[in-house]
Backbone as numpy.savetxt, mean C-alpha at the origin, in Angstrom:
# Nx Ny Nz CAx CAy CAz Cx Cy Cz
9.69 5.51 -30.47 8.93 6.33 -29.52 8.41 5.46 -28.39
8.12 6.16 -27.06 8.19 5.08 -26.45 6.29 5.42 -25.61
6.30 3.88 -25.35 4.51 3.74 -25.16 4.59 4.32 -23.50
3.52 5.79 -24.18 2.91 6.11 -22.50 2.26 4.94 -21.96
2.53 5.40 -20.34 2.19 4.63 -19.26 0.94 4.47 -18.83
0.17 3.42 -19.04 -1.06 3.05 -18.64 -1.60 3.17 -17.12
-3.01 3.98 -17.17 -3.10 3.36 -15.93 -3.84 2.38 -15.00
-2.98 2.13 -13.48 -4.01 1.34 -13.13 -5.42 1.48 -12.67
-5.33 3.15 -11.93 -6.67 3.41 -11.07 -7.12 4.76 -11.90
-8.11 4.96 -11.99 -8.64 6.10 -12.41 -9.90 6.66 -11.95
-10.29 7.47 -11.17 -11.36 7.90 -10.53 -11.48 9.31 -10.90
-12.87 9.86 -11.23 -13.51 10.67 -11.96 -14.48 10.79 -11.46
-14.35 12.56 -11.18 -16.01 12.64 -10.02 -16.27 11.30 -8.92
-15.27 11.19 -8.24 -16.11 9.92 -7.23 -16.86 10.59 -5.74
-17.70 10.13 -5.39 -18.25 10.01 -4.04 -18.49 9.04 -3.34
-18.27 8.71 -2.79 -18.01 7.51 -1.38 -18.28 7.47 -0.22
-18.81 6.74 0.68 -19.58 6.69 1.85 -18.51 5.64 3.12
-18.68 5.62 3.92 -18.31 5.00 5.07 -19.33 4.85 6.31
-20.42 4.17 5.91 -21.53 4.66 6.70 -22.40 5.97 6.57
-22.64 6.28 7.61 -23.02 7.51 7.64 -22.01 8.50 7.64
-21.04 8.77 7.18 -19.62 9.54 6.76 -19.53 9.33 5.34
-19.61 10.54 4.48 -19.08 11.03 3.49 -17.53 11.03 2.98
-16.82 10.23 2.27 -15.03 10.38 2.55 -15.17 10.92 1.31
-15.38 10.87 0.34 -14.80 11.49 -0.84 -16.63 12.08 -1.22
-16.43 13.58 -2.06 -17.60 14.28 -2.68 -17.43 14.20 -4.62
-16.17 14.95 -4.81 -15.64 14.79 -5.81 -14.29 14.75 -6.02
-13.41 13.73 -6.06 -12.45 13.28 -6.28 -11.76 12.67 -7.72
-10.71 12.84 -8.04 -10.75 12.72 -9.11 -9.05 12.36 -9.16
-8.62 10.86 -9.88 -6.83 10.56 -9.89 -6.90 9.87 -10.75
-5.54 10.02 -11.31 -4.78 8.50 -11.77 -3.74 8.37 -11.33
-3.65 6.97 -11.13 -2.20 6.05 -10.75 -1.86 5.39 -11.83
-0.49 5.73 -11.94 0.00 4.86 -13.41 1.28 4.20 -13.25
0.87 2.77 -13.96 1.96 1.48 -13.65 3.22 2.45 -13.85
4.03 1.89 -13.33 5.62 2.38 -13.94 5.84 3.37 -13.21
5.09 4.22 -12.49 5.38 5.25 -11.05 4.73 5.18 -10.12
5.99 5.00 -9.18 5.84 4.74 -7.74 5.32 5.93 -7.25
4.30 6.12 -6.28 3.48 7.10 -5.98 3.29 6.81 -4.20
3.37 8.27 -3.67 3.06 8.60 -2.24 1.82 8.93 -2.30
0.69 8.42 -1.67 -0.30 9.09 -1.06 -0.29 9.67 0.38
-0.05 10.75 0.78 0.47 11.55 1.74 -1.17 12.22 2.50
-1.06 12.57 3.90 -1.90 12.97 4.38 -2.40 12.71 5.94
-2.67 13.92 6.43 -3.36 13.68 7.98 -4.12 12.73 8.26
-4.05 12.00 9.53 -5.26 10.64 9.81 -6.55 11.31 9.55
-7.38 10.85 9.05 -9.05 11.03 8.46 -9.11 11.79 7.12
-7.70 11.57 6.65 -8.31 12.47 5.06 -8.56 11.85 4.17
-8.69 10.65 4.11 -9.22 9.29 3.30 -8.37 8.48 2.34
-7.12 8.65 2.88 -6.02 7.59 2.55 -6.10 6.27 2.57
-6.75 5.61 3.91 -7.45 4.25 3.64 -8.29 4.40 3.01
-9.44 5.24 2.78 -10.42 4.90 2.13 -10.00 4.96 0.53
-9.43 5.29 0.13 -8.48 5.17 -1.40 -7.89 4.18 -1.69
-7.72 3.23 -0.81 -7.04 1.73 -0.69 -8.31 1.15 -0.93
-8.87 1.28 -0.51 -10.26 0.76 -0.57 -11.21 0.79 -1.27
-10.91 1.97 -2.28 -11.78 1.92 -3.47 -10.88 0.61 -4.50
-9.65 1.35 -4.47 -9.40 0.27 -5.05 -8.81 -1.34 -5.16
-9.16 -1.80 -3.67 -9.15 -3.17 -3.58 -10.48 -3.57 -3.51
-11.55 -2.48 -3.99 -13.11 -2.76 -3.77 -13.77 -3.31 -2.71
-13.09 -2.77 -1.51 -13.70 -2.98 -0.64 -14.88 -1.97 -0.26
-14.60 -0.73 -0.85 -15.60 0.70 -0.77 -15.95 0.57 -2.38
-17.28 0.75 -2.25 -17.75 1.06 -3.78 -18.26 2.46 -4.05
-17.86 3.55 -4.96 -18.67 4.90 -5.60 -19.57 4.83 -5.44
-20.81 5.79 -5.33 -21.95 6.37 -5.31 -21.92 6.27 -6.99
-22.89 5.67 -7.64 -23.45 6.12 -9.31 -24.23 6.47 -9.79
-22.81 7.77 -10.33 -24.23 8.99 -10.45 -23.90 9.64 -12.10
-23.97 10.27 -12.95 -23.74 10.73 -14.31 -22.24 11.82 -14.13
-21.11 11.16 -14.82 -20.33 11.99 -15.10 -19.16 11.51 -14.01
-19.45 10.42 -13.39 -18.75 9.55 -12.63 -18.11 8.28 -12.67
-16.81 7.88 -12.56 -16.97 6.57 -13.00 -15.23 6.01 -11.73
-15.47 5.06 -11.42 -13.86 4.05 -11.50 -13.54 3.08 -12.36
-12.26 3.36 -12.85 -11.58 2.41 -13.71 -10.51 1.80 -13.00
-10.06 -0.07 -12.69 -8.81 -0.45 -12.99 -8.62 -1.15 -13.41
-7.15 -0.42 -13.89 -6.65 -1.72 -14.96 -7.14 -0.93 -16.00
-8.29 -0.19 -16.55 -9.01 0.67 -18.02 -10.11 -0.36 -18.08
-10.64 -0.72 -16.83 -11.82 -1.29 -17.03 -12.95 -0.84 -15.65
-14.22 -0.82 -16.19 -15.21 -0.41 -14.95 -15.97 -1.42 -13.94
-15.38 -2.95 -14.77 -16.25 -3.92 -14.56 -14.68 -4.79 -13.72
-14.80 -5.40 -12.68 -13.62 -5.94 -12.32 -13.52 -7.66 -11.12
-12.94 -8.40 -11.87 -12.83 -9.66 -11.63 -12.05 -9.53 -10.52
-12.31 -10.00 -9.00 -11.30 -10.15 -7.67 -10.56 -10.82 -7.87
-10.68 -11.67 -8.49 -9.74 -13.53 -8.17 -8.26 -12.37 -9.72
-8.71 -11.82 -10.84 -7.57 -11.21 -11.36 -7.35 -10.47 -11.16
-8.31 -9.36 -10.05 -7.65 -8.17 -9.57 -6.41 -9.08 -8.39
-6.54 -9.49 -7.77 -5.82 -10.00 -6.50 -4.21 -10.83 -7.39
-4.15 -10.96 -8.79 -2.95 -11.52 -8.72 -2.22 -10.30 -9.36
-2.75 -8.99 -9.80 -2.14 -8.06 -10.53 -1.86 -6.84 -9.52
-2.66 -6.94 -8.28 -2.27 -5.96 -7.15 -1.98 -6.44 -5.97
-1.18 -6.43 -5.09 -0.78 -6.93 -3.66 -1.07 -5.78 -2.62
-1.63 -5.94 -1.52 -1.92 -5.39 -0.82 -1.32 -5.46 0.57
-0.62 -4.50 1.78 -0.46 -5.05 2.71 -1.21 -3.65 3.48
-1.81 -4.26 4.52 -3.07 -2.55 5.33 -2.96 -3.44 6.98
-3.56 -2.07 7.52 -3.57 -2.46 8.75 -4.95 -3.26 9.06
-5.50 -3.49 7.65 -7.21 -4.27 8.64 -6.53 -5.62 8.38
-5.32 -5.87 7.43 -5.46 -7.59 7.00 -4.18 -7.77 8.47
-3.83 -6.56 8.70 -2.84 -7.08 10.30 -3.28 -7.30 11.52
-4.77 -6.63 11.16 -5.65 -7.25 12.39 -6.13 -8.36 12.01
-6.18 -8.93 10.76 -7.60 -9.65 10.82 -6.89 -11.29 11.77
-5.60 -11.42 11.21 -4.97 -12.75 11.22 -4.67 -12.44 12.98
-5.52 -13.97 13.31 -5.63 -15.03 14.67 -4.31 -14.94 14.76
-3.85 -15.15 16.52 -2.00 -15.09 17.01 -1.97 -17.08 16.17
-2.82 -17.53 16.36 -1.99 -19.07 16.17 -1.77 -19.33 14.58
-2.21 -18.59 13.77 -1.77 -19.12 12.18 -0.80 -19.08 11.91
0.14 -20.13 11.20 1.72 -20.57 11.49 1.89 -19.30 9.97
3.43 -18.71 10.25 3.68 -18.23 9.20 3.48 -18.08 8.00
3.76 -19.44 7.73 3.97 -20.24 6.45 2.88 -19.58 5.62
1.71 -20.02 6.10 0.55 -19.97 6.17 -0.30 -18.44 5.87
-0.03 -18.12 6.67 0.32 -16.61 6.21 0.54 -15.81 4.91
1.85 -16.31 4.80 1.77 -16.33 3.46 1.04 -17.07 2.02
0.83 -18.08 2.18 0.31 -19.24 1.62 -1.23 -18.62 1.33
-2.12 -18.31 2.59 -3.10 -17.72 1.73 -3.39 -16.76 1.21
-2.10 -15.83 0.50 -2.40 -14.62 -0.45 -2.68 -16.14 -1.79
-2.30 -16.81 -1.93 -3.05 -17.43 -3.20 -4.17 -17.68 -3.23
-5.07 -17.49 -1.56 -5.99 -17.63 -1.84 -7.68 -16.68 -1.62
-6.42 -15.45 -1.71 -7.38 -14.26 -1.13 -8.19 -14.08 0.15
-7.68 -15.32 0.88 -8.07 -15.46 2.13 -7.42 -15.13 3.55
-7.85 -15.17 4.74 -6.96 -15.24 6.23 -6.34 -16.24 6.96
-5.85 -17.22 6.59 -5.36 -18.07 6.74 -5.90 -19.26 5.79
-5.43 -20.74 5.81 -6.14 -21.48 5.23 -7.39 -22.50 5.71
-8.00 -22.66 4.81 -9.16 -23.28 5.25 -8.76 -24.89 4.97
-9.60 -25.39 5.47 -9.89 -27.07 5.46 -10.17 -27.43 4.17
-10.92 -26.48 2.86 -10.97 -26.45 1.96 -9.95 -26.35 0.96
-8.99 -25.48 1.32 -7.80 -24.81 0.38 -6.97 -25.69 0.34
-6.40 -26.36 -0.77 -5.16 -27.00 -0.62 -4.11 -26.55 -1.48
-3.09 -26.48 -1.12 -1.89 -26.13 -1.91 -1.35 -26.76 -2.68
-0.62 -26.25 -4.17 -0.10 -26.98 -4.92 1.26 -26.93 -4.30
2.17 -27.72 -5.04 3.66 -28.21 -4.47 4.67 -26.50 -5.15
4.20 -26.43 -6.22 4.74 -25.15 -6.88 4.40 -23.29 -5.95
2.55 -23.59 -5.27 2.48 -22.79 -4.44 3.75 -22.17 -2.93
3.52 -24.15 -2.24 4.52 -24.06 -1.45 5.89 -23.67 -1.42
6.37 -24.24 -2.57 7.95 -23.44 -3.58 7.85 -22.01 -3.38
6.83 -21.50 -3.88 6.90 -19.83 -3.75 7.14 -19.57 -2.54
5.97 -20.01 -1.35 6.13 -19.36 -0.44 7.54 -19.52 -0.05
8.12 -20.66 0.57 9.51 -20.58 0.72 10.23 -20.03 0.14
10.24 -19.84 -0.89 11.11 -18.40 -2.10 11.14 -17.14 -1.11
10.04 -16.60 -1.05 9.43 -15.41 -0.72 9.88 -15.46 0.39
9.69 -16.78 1.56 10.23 -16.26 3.33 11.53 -16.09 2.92
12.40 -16.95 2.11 13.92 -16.99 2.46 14.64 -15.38 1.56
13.37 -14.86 0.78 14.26 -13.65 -0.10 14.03 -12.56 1.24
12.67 -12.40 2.20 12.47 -11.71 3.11 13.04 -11.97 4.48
13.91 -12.83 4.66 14.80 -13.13 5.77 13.83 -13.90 6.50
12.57 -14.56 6.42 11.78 -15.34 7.37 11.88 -16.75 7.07
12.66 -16.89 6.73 12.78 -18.66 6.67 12.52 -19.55 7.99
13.30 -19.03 8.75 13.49 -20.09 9.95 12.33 -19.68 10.79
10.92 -19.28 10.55 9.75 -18.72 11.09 8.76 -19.45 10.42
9.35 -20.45 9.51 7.62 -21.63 9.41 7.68 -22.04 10.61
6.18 -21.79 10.45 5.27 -22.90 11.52 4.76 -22.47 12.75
6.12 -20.71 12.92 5.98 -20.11 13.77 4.47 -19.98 14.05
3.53 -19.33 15.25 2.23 -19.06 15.24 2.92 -17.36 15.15
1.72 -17.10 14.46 1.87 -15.42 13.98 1.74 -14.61 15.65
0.71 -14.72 16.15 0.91 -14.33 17.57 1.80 -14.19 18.43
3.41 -15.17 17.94 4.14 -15.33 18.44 5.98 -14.52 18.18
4.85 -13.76 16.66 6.30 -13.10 16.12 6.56 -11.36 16.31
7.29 -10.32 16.12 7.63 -9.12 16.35 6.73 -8.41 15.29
6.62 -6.99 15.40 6.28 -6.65 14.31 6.70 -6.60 13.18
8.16 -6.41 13.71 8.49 -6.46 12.08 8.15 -7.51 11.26
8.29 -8.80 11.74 8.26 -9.66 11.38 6.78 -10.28 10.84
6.17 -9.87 11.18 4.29 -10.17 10.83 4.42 -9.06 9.37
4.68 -7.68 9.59 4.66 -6.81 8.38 5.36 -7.42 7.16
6.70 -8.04 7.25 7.18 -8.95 6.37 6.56 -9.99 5.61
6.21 -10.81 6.61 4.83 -11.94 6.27 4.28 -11.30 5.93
3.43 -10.53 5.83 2.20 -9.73 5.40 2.71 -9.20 3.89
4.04 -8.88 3.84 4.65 -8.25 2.64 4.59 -9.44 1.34
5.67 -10.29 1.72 5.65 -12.18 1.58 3.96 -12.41 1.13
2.82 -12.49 2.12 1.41 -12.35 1.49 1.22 -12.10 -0.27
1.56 -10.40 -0.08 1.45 -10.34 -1.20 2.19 -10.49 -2.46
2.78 -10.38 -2.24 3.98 -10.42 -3.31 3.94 -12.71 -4.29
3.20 -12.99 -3.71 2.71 -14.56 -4.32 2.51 -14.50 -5.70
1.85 -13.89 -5.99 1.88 -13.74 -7.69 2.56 -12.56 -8.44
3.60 -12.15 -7.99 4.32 -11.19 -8.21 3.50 -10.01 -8.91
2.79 -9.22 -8.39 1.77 -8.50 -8.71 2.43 -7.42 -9.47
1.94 -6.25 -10.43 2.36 -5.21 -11.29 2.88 -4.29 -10.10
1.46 -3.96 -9.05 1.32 -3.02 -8.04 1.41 -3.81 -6.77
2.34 -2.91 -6.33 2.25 -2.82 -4.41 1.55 -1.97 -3.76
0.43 -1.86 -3.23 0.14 -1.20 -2.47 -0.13 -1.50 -0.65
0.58 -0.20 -0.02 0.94 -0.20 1.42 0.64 0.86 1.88
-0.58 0.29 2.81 -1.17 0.97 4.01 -0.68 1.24 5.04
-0.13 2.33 5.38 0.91 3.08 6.61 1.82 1.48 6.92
2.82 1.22 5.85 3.25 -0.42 6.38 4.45 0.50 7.62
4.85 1.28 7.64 6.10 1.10 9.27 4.95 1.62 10.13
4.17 1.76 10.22 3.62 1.73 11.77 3.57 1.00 12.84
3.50 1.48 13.43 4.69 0.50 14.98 5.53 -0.08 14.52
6.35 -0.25 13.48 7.63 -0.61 13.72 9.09 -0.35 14.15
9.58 -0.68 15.18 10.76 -0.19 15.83 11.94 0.10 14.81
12.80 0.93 14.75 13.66 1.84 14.06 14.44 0.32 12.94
14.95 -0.67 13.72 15.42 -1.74 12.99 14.10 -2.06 11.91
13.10 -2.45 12.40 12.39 -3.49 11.39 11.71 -2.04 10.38
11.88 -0.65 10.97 11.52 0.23 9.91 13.20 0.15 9.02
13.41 0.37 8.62 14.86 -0.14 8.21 14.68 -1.18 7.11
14.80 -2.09 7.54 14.21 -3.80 7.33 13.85 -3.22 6.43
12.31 -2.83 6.49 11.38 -3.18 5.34 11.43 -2.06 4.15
12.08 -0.83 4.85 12.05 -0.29 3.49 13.01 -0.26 2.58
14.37 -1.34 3.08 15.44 -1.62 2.04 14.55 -2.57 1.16
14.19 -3.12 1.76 13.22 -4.19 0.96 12.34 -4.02 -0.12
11.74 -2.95 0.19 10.39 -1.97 -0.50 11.29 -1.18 -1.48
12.82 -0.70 -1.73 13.33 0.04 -2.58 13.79 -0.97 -3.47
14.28 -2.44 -3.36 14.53 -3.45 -3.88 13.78 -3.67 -4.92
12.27 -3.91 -4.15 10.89 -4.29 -5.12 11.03 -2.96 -6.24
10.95 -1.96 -5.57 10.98 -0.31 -6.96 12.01 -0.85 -7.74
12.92 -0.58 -7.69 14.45 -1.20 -8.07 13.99 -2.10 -9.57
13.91 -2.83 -8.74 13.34 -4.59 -9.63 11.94 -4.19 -10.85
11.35 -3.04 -10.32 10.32 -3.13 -11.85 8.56 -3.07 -11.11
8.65 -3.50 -9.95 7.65 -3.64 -9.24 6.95 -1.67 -8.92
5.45 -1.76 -9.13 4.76 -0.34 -9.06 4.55 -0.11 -7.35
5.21 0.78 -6.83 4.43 1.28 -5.30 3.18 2.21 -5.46
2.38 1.72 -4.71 1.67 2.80 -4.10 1.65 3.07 -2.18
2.51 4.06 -2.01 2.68 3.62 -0.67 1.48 5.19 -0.11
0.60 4.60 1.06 -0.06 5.52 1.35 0.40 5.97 3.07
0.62 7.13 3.18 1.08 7.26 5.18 1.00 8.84 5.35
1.02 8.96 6.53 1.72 10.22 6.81 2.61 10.04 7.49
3.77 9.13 7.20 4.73 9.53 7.96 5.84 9.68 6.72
6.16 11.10 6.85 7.00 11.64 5.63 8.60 10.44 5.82
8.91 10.37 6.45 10.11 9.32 6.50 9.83 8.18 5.75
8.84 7.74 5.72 8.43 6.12 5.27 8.67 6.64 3.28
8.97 7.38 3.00 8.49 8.01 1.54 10.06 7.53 0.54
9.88 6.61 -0.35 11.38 6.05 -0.69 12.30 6.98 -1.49
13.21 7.01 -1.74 14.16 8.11 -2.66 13.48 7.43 -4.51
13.06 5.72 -4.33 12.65 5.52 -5.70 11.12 6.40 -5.85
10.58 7.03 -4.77 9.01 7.13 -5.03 9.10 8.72 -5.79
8.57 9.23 -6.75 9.10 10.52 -7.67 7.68 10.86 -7.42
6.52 10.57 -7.08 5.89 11.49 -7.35 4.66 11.38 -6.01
4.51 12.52 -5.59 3.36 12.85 -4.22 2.02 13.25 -4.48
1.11 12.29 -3.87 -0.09 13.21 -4.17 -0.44 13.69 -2.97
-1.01 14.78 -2.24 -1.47 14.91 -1.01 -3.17 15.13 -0.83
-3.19 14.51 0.24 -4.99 14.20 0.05 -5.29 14.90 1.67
-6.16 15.62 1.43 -6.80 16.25 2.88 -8.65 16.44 3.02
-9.27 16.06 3.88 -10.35 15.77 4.45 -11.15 15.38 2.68
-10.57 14.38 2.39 -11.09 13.35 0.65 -11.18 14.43 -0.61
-9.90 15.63 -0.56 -9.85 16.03 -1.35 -8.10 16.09 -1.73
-8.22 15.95 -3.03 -6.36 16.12 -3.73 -5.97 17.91 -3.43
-5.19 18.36 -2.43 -4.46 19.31 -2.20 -3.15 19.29 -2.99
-2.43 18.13 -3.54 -1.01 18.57 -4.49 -1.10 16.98 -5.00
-0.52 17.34 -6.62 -0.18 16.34 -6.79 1.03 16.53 -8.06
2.42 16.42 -7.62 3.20 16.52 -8.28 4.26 15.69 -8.09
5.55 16.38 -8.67 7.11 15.62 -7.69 7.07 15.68 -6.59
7.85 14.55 -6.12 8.02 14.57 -4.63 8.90 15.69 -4.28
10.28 15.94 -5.21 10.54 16.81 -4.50 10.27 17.99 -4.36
9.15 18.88 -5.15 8.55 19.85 -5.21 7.78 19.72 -3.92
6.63 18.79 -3.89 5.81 18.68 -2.56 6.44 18.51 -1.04
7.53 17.49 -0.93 8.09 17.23 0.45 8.93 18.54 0.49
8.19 19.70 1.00 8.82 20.70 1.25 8.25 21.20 2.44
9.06 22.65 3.00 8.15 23.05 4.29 6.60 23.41 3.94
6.79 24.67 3.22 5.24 24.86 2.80 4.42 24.18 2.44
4.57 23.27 1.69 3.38 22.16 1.30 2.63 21.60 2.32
4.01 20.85 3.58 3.52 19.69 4.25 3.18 20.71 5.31
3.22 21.70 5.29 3.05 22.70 6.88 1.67 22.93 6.62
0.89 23.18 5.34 -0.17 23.12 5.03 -1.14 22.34 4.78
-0.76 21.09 4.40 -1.15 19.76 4.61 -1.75 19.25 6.08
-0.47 19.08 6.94 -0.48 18.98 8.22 -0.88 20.28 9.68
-1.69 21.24 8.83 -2.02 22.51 9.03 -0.75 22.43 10.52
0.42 22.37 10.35 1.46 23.39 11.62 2.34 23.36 10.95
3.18 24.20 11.27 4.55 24.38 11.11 5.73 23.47 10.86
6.04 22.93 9.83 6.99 22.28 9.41 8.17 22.30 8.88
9.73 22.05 9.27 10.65 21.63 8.53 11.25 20.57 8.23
11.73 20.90 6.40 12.01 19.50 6.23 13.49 19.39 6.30
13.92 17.91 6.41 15.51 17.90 6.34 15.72 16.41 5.68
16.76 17.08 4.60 17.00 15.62 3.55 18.44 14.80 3.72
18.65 13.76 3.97 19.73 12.75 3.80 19.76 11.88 2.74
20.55 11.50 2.13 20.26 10.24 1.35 19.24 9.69 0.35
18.35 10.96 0.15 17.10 10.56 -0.42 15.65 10.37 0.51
16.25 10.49 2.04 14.76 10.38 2.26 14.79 11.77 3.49
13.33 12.06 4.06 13.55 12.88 4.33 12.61 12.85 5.28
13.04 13.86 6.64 12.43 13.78 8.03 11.95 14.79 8.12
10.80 15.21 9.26 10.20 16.52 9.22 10.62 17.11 10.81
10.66 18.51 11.18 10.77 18.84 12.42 9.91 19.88 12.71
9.58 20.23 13.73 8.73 21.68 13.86 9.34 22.73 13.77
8.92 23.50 12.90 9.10 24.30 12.30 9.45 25.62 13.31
8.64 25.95 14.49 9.04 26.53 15.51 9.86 26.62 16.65
């Protein structure tokens, strides 16, 4: 018989703040290792902020009958959350200065940091990885490069490369093709079906229904910090769902496993 799938995130009754903004009242999921999962949804329905609970950068309101779990724990270590989840978002694509050399880039996902410090030094086995990682992501010949100096695609890669250092259980990706031109969207999501492929967990969060992989089986849709669907993908990536989601008129059209939307009118 075979052992159900554990999970990683579990939120129960949550409420959450962003300042003076309310994102979640009562919310309630699980994400579980071993399925790749869409978080789907209009800009402001709290798709980042769901990244963010669980890279703990946003913490719950605690209140009775509420709780977050990851991993099946409430209590949670960064330095072992950070080698069991990889993260790539648009705040860590702002955060990194144009002059930090590639390499580097990559180099400090070992150290949960934005580049390296004067402090951080690398082991010889670290450096091994990273070069692993540029030459499996086609960035080899981009040490040393200054990040300021490279395409997008190519920073999203690095950024990918980032995480992927301790070969984490979970991927999770924050709208990763945004701005990327039709090639480097391409690029990265042969790449991203590779990682599914290989054993590696997605959590990919966007609204852009294209970005959604043929490996990803199951959709949740989230609208103003509440779960509106959460099933198969191919049940959900339909007209009605996403026309309601995206309150207009939508059609969908499938190739190959992935699938584009058009207006419906």
């Amino acid at each position: 018989m075979s052992t159900p799938p554990s999970a990683y995130l579990e939120l129960e009754a949550v409420e959450a703040w962003l300042g003076p903004r309310r994102v979640f009242e009562d919310l309630s999921l699980r994400l579980f290792r071993g399925e790749s999962t869409a978080v789907l949804g209009p800009n402001g329905s709290g798709k980042s902020s769901l990244v963010k609970l669980l890279s703990r950068e946003l913490y719950p309101v605690v209140k009775p009958g509420s709780c977050l779990r990851i991993f099946g724990s409430e209590t949670v270590n960064l330095w072992q959350l950070r080698s069991r989840i990889g993260l790539v978002s648009q705040d860590l694509h702002a955060a990194y200065v144009g002059r930090v050399p590639a390499d580097d880039v990559v180099l400090s996902g070992f150290f949960g940091s934005v580049g390296i410090g004067r402090s951080q030094v690398a082991t010889g086995a670290q450096r091994r990885r990273v070069a692993e990682l540029m030459e499996q992501l086609g960035l080899a010949d981009l040490a040393g490069r200054p990040y300021g100096q490279l395409s997008e695609g190519q920073r999203r890669r690095l950024l990918l490369a980032r995480a992927l250092v301790h070969g984490p259980e979970v991927l999770v990706l924050d709208e990763p093709t945004n701005g990327l031109d039709l090639k480097a969207k391409h690029q990265l999501l042969a790449i991203l079906r590779g990682l599914a492929r290989a054993g590696t967990t997605l959590l990919l969060v966007t609204h852009q229904i294209e970005a959604v992989l043929p490996e990803i089986r199951r959709c949740v849709l989230l609208r103003e910090g509440r779960v509106v669907g959460d099933g198969p993908s191919d049940a959900l990536l339909q007209d009605a769902p996403l026309s309601a989601l995206f309150a207009t008129p939508l059609r969908v059209c499938e190739a190959n496993g992935y699938r584009q939307v058009l207006p419906a009118d």
